[in-house]
PDB file of C-alpha atoms in Angstrom:
ATOM      1  CA  MET A   1       7.033  -0.398  19.568  1.00 87.00           C
ATOM      2  CA  ASP A   2       4.583   1.658  20.452  1.00 93.00           C
ATOM      3  CA  ALA A   3       4.385   5.071  17.767  1.00 96.00           C
ATOM      4  CA  LEU A   4       6.767   5.136  13.853  1.00 97.00           C
ATOM      5  CA  SER A   5       8.946   7.740  13.418  1.00 97.00           C
ATOM      6  CA  GLY A   6      10.371   9.139  10.667  1.00 97.00           C
ATOM      7  CA  ALA A   7      12.996   6.294  10.931  1.00 97.00           C
ATOM      8  CA  HIS A   8      10.765   3.683  10.714  1.00 97.00           C
ATOM      9  CA  ILE A   9       9.314   5.044   7.718  1.00 98.00           C
ATOM     10  CA  ALA A  10      12.414   4.987   6.172  1.00 97.00           C
ATOM     11  CA  ALA A  11      13.267   1.686   7.387  1.00 97.00           C
ATOM     12  CA  TRP A  12      10.059   1.009   5.274  1.00 98.00           C
ATOM     13  CA  ILE A  13      10.515   1.922   2.142  1.00 97.00           C
ATOM     14  CA  GLU A  14      13.906   0.564   2.028  1.00 97.00           C
ATOM     15  CA  ARG A  15      12.159  -2.871   2.425  1.00 98.00           C
ATOM     16  CA  ALA A  16       9.014  -1.986   0.471  1.00 98.00           C
ATOM     17  CA  ALA A  17      11.474  -1.244  -2.420  1.00 98.00           C
ATOM     18  CA  ASP A  18      14.029  -4.816  -1.778  1.00 98.00           C
ATOM     19  CA  VAL A  19      10.175  -6.482  -1.569  1.00 98.00           C
ATOM     20  CA  MET A  20       8.941  -5.222  -4.923  1.00 98.00           C
ATOM     21  CA  GLU A  21      12.370  -5.932  -6.561  1.00 97.00           C
ATOM     22  CA  ARG A  22      11.979  -9.553  -5.327  1.00 98.00           C
ATOM     23  CA  GLU A  23       8.394  -9.320  -6.426  1.00 98.00           C
ATOM     24  CA  LYS A  24       8.416  -7.924  -9.724  1.00 97.00           C
ATOM     25  CA  ALA A  25       8.326 -11.590 -11.636  1.00 97.00           C
ATOM     26  CA  LEU A  26       5.103 -12.437  -9.625  1.00 97.00           C
ATOM     27  CA  LEU A  27       3.285  -8.786 -10.339  1.00 97.00           C
ATOM     28  CA  THR A  28       4.272  -8.792 -13.877  1.00 96.00           C
ATOM     29  CA  GLU A  29       3.034 -12.189 -14.021  1.00 96.00           C
ATOM     30  CA  LEU A  30      -0.351 -11.317 -13.033  1.00 97.00           C
ATOM     31  CA  ASP A  31      -0.653  -7.833 -14.950  1.00 95.00           C
ATOM     32  CA  ALA A  32       0.716  -9.688 -17.956  1.00 95.00           C
ATOM     33  CA  ALA A  33      -3.036 -11.548 -17.945  1.00 95.00           C
ATOM     34  CA  ILE A  34      -5.573  -8.733 -17.130  1.00 93.00           C
ATOM     35  CA  GLY A  35      -3.522  -5.145 -17.931  1.00 90.00           C
ATOM     36  CA  ASP A  36       0.042  -3.954 -19.435  1.00 89.00           C
ATOM     37  CA  SER A  37       2.654  -6.431 -18.129  1.00 92.00           C
ATOM     38  CA  ASP A  38       4.286  -3.260 -16.370  1.00 93.00           C
ATOM     39  CA  HIS A  39       3.156  -3.405 -13.215  1.00 95.00           C
ATOM     40  CA  GLY A  40       6.259  -5.213 -10.928  1.00 96.00           C
ATOM     41  CA  VAL A  41       8.484  -3.176 -13.326  1.00 96.00           C
ATOM     42  CA  ASN A  42       6.857   0.122 -12.288  1.00 96.00           C
ATOM     43  CA  MET A  43       6.629  -0.332  -9.076  1.00 97.00           C
ATOM     44  CA  ALA A  44      10.359  -1.530  -8.411  1.00 97.00           C
ATOM     45  CA  ARG A  45      11.535   1.624 -10.098  1.00 96.00           C
ATOM     46  CA  GLY A  46       9.625   4.053  -8.050  1.00 97.00           C
ATOM     47  CA  PHE A  47      10.855   2.014  -5.007  1.00 97.00           C
ATOM     48  CA  THR A  48      13.691   2.286  -5.884  1.00 97.00           C
ATOM     49  CA  ALA A  49      14.046   5.972  -6.831  1.00 97.00           C
ATOM     50  CA  VAL A  50      12.640   7.007  -3.694  1.00 97.00           C
ATOM     51  CA  ARG A  51      15.188   4.821  -1.690  1.00 96.00           C
ATOM     52  CA  SER A  52      17.567   6.483  -3.695  1.00 96.00           C
ATOM     53  CA  ARG A  53      16.308   9.611  -3.001  1.00 96.00           C
ATOM     54  CA  LEU A  54      15.412   9.422   1.045  1.00 96.00           C
ATOM     55  CA  GLY A  55      18.343  11.466   2.207  1.00 94.00           C
ATOM     56  CA  GLY A  56      17.037  14.336   0.954  1.00 95.00           C
ATOM     57  CA  LEU A  57      13.445  13.871   2.673  1.00 95.00           C
ATOM     58  CA  ASP A  58      12.753  15.501   5.892  1.00 94.00           C
ATOM     59  CA  HIS A  59      12.898  12.459   8.518  1.00 96.00           C
ATOM     60  CA  GLY A  60      12.106  14.640  11.878  1.00 96.00           C
ATOM     61  CA  ASP A  61       8.496  15.692  10.365  1.00 97.00           C
ATOM     62  CA  VAL A  62       6.365  12.180   8.924  1.00 98.00           C
ATOM     63  CA  GLY A  63       4.365  14.162   7.351  1.00 98.00           C
ATOM     64  CA  ALA A  64       6.475  15.859   5.187  1.00 97.00           C
ATOM     65  CA  LEU A  65       8.654  12.593   4.525  1.00 98.00           C
ATOM     66  CA  LEU A  66       5.594  10.682   3.451  1.00 98.00           C
ATOM     67  CA  LYS A  67       4.588  13.607   1.278  1.00 98.00           C
ATOM     68  CA  GLY A  68       8.280  13.097  -0.070  1.00 97.00           C
ATOM     69  CA  VAL A  69       7.689   9.618  -1.121  1.00 98.00           C
ATOM     70  CA  GLY A  70       4.384  10.158  -2.506  1.00 97.00           C
ATOM     71  CA  MET A  71       5.799  13.266  -4.745  1.00 97.00           C
ATOM     72  CA  ILE A  72       8.818  10.601  -6.230  1.00 97.00           C
ATOM     73  CA  LEU A  73       6.509   7.920  -6.828  1.00 96.00           C
ATOM     74  CA  LEU A  74       4.054   9.978  -8.483  1.00 94.00           C
ATOM     75  CA  SER A  75       6.695  11.202 -10.515  1.00 93.00           C
ATOM     76  CA  THR A  76       8.875   7.722 -11.414  1.00 94.00           C
ATOM     77  CA  VAL A  77       6.412   4.761 -11.411  1.00 90.00           C
ATOM     78  CA  GLY A  78       4.625   5.187 -14.476  1.00 81.00           C
ATOM     79  CA  GLY A  79       1.459   3.425 -15.474  1.00 82.00           C
ATOM     80  CA  ALA A  80      -2.093   3.901 -13.573  1.00 84.00           C
ATOM     81  CA  SER A  81       0.025   2.924 -10.359  1.00 90.00           C
ATOM     82  CA  GLY A  82       2.134   6.167 -10.069  1.00 93.00           C
ATOM     83  CA  PRO A  83      -1.440   8.751  -9.253  1.00 95.00           C
ATOM     84  CA  LEU A  84      -2.394   6.144  -7.310  1.00 96.00           C
ATOM     85  CA  TYR A  85       0.704   5.511  -4.783  1.00 97.00           C
ATOM     86  CA  GLY A  86       1.688   9.108  -4.977  1.00 97.00           C
ATOM     87  CA  THR A  87      -1.731  10.244  -3.661  1.00 97.00           C
ATOM     88  CA  LEU A  88      -1.925   7.412  -1.330  1.00 98.00           C
ATOM     89  CA  PHE A  89       1.134   8.992   0.118  1.00 98.00           C
ATOM     90  CA  ARG A  90       0.577  12.273  -0.062  1.00 98.00           C
ATOM     91  CA  ASP A  91      -2.500  12.155   1.035  1.00 98.00           C
ATOM     92  CA  ALA A  92      -1.419  10.379   3.797  1.00 98.00           C
ATOM     93  CA  GLY A  93       1.165  12.817   4.457  1.00 98.00           C
ATOM     94  CA  GLN A  94      -0.913  15.744   5.000  1.00 98.00           C
ATOM     95  CA  ARG A  95      -3.034  13.911   7.062  1.00 97.00           C
ATOM     96  CA  ALA A  96      -0.191  13.322   9.162  1.00 97.00           C
ATOM     97  CA  ALA A  97       1.744  17.254   8.702  1.00 96.00           C
ATOM     98  CA  GLY A  98       3.705  18.433  11.656  1.00 96.00           C
ATOM     99  CA  ALA A  99       4.325  14.738  12.960  1.00 97.00           C
ATOM    100  CA  ALA A 100       7.145  13.260  14.555  1.00 97.00           C
ATOM    101  CA  ALA A 101       5.745   9.823  14.883  1.00 98.00           C
ATOM    102  CA  LEU A 102       2.646   7.387  14.542  1.00 98.00           C
ATOM    103  CA  ASP A 103       0.696   5.872  16.777  1.00 97.00           C
ATOM    104  CA  LEU A 104      -1.967   3.434  16.007  1.00 97.00           C
ATOM    105  CA  ALA A 105      -4.247   5.918  15.709  1.00 97.00           C
ATOM    106  CA  ALA A 106      -2.551   8.450  13.966  1.00 98.00           C
ATOM    107  CA  LEU A 107      -1.442   5.995  11.435  1.00 98.00           C
ATOM    108  CA  ALA A 108      -4.901   5.045  10.914  1.00 98.00           C
ATOM    109  CA  GLY A 109      -6.096   8.159  10.232  1.00 98.00           C
ATOM    110  CA  CYS A 110      -3.244   8.692   7.989  1.00 98.00           C
ATOM    111  CA  LEU A 111      -4.125   5.810   5.697  1.00 98.00           C
ATOM    112  CA  GLU A 112      -7.741   6.283   5.885  1.00 98.00           C
ATOM    113  CA  ALA A 113      -6.984  10.146   4.205  1.00 98.00           C
ATOM    114  CA  GLY A 114      -4.644   7.584   1.606  1.00 98.00           C
ATOM    115  CA  LEU A 115      -7.375   5.405   1.072  1.00 98.00           C
ATOM    116  CA  ASP A 116     -10.337   8.084   0.330  1.00 98.00           C
ATOM    117  CA  GLY A 117      -7.528   9.980  -1.830  1.00 98.00           C
ATOM    118  CA  VAL A 118      -6.638   7.040  -3.976  1.00 98.00           C
ATOM    119  CA  LYS A 119     -10.736   6.249  -4.316  1.00 97.00           C
ATOM    120  CA  ARG A 120     -11.261   9.651  -5.619  1.00 96.00           C
ATOM    121  CA  ARG A 121      -8.511   9.646  -7.774  1.00 95.00           C
ATOM    122  CA  GLY A 122      -9.214   6.037  -8.942  1.00 94.00           C
ATOM    123  CA  LYS A 123     -13.015   6.610  -9.061  1.00 95.00           C
ATOM    124  CA  ALA A 124     -12.615   3.011  -6.917  1.00 95.00           C
ATOM    125  CA  SER A 125     -14.596   1.223  -4.494  1.00 96.00           C
ATOM    126  CA  PRO A 126     -14.503  -2.073  -3.103  1.00 97.00           C
ATOM    127  CA  GLY A 127     -15.226  -4.886  -4.869  1.00 97.00           C
ATOM    128  CA  ASP A 128     -14.076  -3.270  -8.359  1.00 97.00           C
ATOM    129  CA  LYS A 129     -10.189  -5.007  -8.360  1.00 97.00           C
ATOM    130  CA  THR A 130      -8.359  -2.833  -7.815  1.00 97.00           C
ATOM    131  CA  MET A 131      -5.572  -2.057  -4.955  1.00 97.00           C
ATOM    132  CA  VAL A 132      -8.918  -0.874  -2.838  1.00 98.00           C
ATOM    133  CA  ASP A 133     -10.030  -4.065  -2.329  1.00 98.00           C
ATOM    134  CA  ALA A 134      -6.574  -4.786  -0.177  1.00 98.00           C
ATOM    135  CA  LEU A 135      -6.240  -1.218   0.978  1.00 98.00           C
ATOM    136  CA  SER A 136      -9.498  -0.612   2.237  1.00 98.00           C
ATOM    137  CA  PRO A 137      -9.976  -3.782   5.327  1.00 98.00           C
ATOM    138  CA  ALA A 138      -5.937  -2.655   6.160  1.00 98.00           C
ATOM    139  CA  VAL A 139      -7.418   0.174   6.915  1.00 98.00           C
ATOM    140  CA  ASP A 140     -10.626  -0.872   8.633  1.00 98.00           C
ATOM    141  CA  ALA A 141      -8.731  -3.725  10.645  1.00 97.00           C
ATOM    142  CA  LEU A 142      -6.406  -0.667  11.390  1.00 97.00           C
ATOM    143  CA  LYS A 143      -9.275   1.026  13.169  1.00 96.00           C
ATOM    144  CA  ALA A 144     -10.394  -2.049  14.806  1.00 96.00           C
ATOM    145  CA  ALA A 145      -7.482  -2.548  16.590  1.00 94.00           C
ATOM    146  CA  LEU A 146      -8.246   0.929  18.000  1.00 93.00           C
ATOM    147  CA  SER A 147     -10.627  -0.829  20.589  1.00 88.00           C
ATOM    148  CA  ALA A 148     -10.061  -4.516  20.355  1.00 74.00           C
ATOM    149  CA  PRO A 149      -8.522  -6.162  23.533  1.00 70.00           C
ATOM    150  CA  ALA A 150      -5.032  -7.150  23.739  1.00 64.00           C
ATOM    151  CA  PRO A 151      -4.186 -10.110  22.108  1.00 59.00           C
ATOM    152  CA  THR A 152      -3.586 -13.104  24.195  1.00 61.00           C
ATOM    153  CA  GLY A 153      -1.584 -16.583  23.965  1.00 58.00           C
ATOM    154  CA  GLY A 154       1.439 -15.414  22.569  1.00 60.00           C
ATOM    155  CA  PRO A 155       4.348 -12.917  22.791  1.00 62.00           C
ATOM    156  CA  ALA A 156       3.315  -9.335  23.919  1.00 66.00           C
ATOM    157  CA  ARG A 157       3.080  -6.716  21.401  1.00 77.00           C
ATOM    158  CA  SER A 158       1.908  -2.971  21.095  1.00 90.00           C
ATOM    159  CA  PRO A 159      -1.074  -1.620  19.928  1.00 92.00           C
ATOM    160  CA  LEU A 160       0.392  -0.552  17.100  1.00 95.00           C
ATOM    161  CA  MET A 161       2.164  -3.743  16.617  1.00 95.00           C
ATOM    162  CA  ASP A 162      -1.342  -5.553  16.531  1.00 94.00           C
ATOM    163  CA  GLY A 163      -2.972  -3.492  14.312  1.00 96.00           C
ATOM    164  CA  LEU A 164      -0.102  -3.390  11.644  1.00 97.00           C
ATOM    165  CA  ALA A 165      -0.488  -7.304  12.139  1.00 96.00           C
ATOM    166  CA  ARG A 166      -3.828  -7.388  11.347  1.00 96.00           C
ATOM    167  CA  ALA A 167      -3.729  -4.860   8.446  1.00 98.00           C
ATOM    168  CA  ALA A 168      -1.344  -7.028   6.735  1.00 98.00           C
ATOM    169  CA  GLU A 169      -3.401  -9.900   7.356  1.00 98.00           C
ATOM    170  CA  ALA A 170      -6.554  -7.927   6.053  1.00 98.00           C
ATOM    171  CA  ALA A 171      -4.669  -6.834   2.560  1.00 98.00           C
ATOM    172  CA  GLN A 172      -3.548 -10.356   1.960  1.00 98.00           C
ATOM    173  CA  ALA A 173      -6.594 -11.833   2.412  1.00 98.00           C
ATOM    174  CA  GLY A 174      -8.219  -8.179   0.241  1.00 98.00           C
ATOM    175  CA  ALA A 175      -5.939  -9.444  -2.791  1.00 98.00           C
ATOM    176  CA  LEU A 176      -6.926 -12.989  -2.485  1.00 98.00           C
ATOM    177  CA  ALA A 177     -10.021 -12.266  -2.349  1.00 98.00           C
ATOM    178  CA  THR A 178      -9.898 -10.089  -5.948  1.00 98.00           C
ATOM    179  CA  VAL A 179      -9.588 -13.387  -7.846  1.00 98.00           C
ATOM    180  CA  PRO A 180     -13.027 -14.134  -8.434  1.00 97.00           C
ATOM    181  CA  LEU A 181     -14.077 -10.635  -9.161  1.00 96.00           C
ATOM    182  CA  ILE A 182     -15.029  -8.959 -12.238  1.00 95.00           C
ATOM    183  CA  ALA A 183     -12.602  -5.520 -12.867  1.00 95.00           C
ATOM    184  CA  ARG A 184     -14.864  -2.426 -13.232  1.00 93.00           C
ATOM    185  CA  LYS A 185     -11.578   0.278 -13.502  1.00 88.00           C
ATOM    186  CA  GLY A 186      -8.894   0.322 -15.499  1.00 85.00           C
ATOM    187  CA  ARG A 187      -7.274  -1.520 -18.617  1.00 83.00           C
ATOM    188  CA  ALA A 188      -8.589  -4.640 -16.750  1.00 90.00           C
ATOM    189  CA  SER A 189     -12.498  -3.412 -17.469  1.00 88.00           C
ATOM    190  CA  TYR A 190     -12.059  -3.763 -21.040  1.00 87.00           C
ATOM    191  CA  LEU A 191     -11.947  -7.767 -20.477  1.00 90.00           C
ATOM    192  CA  GLY A 192     -15.308  -7.997 -18.175  1.00 90.00           C
ATOM    193  CA  GLU A 193     -16.099 -11.232 -17.298  1.00 92.00           C
ATOM    194  CA  ARG A 194     -12.552 -12.759 -18.989  1.00 91.00           C
ATOM    195  CA  SER A 195     -10.587 -10.709 -15.812  1.00 91.00           C
ATOM    196  CA  ALA A 196     -12.320 -13.027 -13.394  1.00 96.00           C
ATOM    197  CA  GLY A 197      -9.700 -15.820 -11.983  1.00 96.00           C
ATOM    198  CA  HIS A 198      -6.660 -13.307 -12.091  1.00 97.00           C
ATOM    199  CA  GLN A 199      -5.517 -11.846  -8.974  1.00 97.00           C
ATOM    200  CA  ASP A 200      -5.163  -8.356  -9.130  1.00 97.00           C
ATOM    201  CA  PRO A 201      -2.077  -6.785  -9.145  1.00 97.00           C
ATOM    202  CA  GLY A 202      -2.680  -3.827  -7.298  1.00 97.00           C
ATOM    203  CA  ALA A 203      -4.297  -5.240  -4.763  1.00 98.00           C
ATOM    204  CA  THR A 204      -1.536  -7.589  -4.510  1.00 98.00           C
ATOM    205  CA  SER A 205       1.215  -4.816  -4.601  1.00 98.00           C
ATOM    206  CA  CYS A 206      -0.416  -2.645  -2.087  1.00 98.00           C
ATOM    207  CA  SER A 207      -0.639  -5.990   0.214  1.00 98.00           C
ATOM    208  CA  LEU A 208       3.123  -6.918  -0.259  1.00 98.00           C
ATOM    209  CA  LEU A 209       3.389  -2.669   1.243  1.00 98.00           C
ATOM    210  CA  LEU A 210       1.723  -3.099   4.686  1.00 98.00           C
ATOM    211  CA  ARG A 211       3.046  -6.447   5.031  1.00 98.00           C
ATOM    212  CA  SER A 212       6.320  -4.918   4.230  1.00 98.00           C
ATOM    213  CA  LEU A 213       4.963  -2.173   7.206  1.00 98.00           C
ATOM    214  CA  ALA A 214       4.865  -4.838   9.850  1.00 97.00           C
ATOM    215  CA  ALA A 215       7.475  -6.438   8.923  1.00 97.00           C
ATOM    216  CA  THR A 216       9.576  -2.991   9.619  1.00 96.00           C
ATOM    217  CA  ALA A 217       7.269  -2.727  12.868  1.00 93.00           C
ATOM    218  CA  GLY A 218       8.884  -6.396  13.756  1.00 89.00           C
ATOM    219  CA  VAL A 219       5.861  -8.574  13.157  1.00 81.00           C
TER     220      VAL A 219
END
């Protein structure tokens, strides 16, 4: 696979909806420790809503499709995550406006635009114990893959597939790395030092989202 079409993006959302439903209890458990205990339910509800409305979105324009996903998430996820995930997809879609498909460079640009939007909306930076701690290293991994040599010693895969594999791994590592951090944004920040020792639910759901994208591409 060399590029992601609208059909691939739709398949990603379908897979993400399944994953968010399956991992709802995990996300709720993580959020119970440092938040409102609603992250799992909110994410599952939002992505289920998107899946139910995919047929009404424009699959021929990847930018319009991503923006449509963002607007549905904005209105259905709830809590603090709704505006953040809505912004991620909306701003990524704005960067991809008019595109029929996204290659590695275009995808990296879209997710970087989404990351910038999330950072502005949430006033968060890496190290603040938020979804940015998973999304930022994933974007860095995608950008690094643009100039990385082709992987050796395993099955051949396209630059896009290699980049997605790297991004998924980076996001998962980023989510795990939130455990010792002290939260500086959101409800978890009210706990101060007591927020340390817990994995951030937003970073975890972001990792699940990016791993779902990689799996959709077959990596």
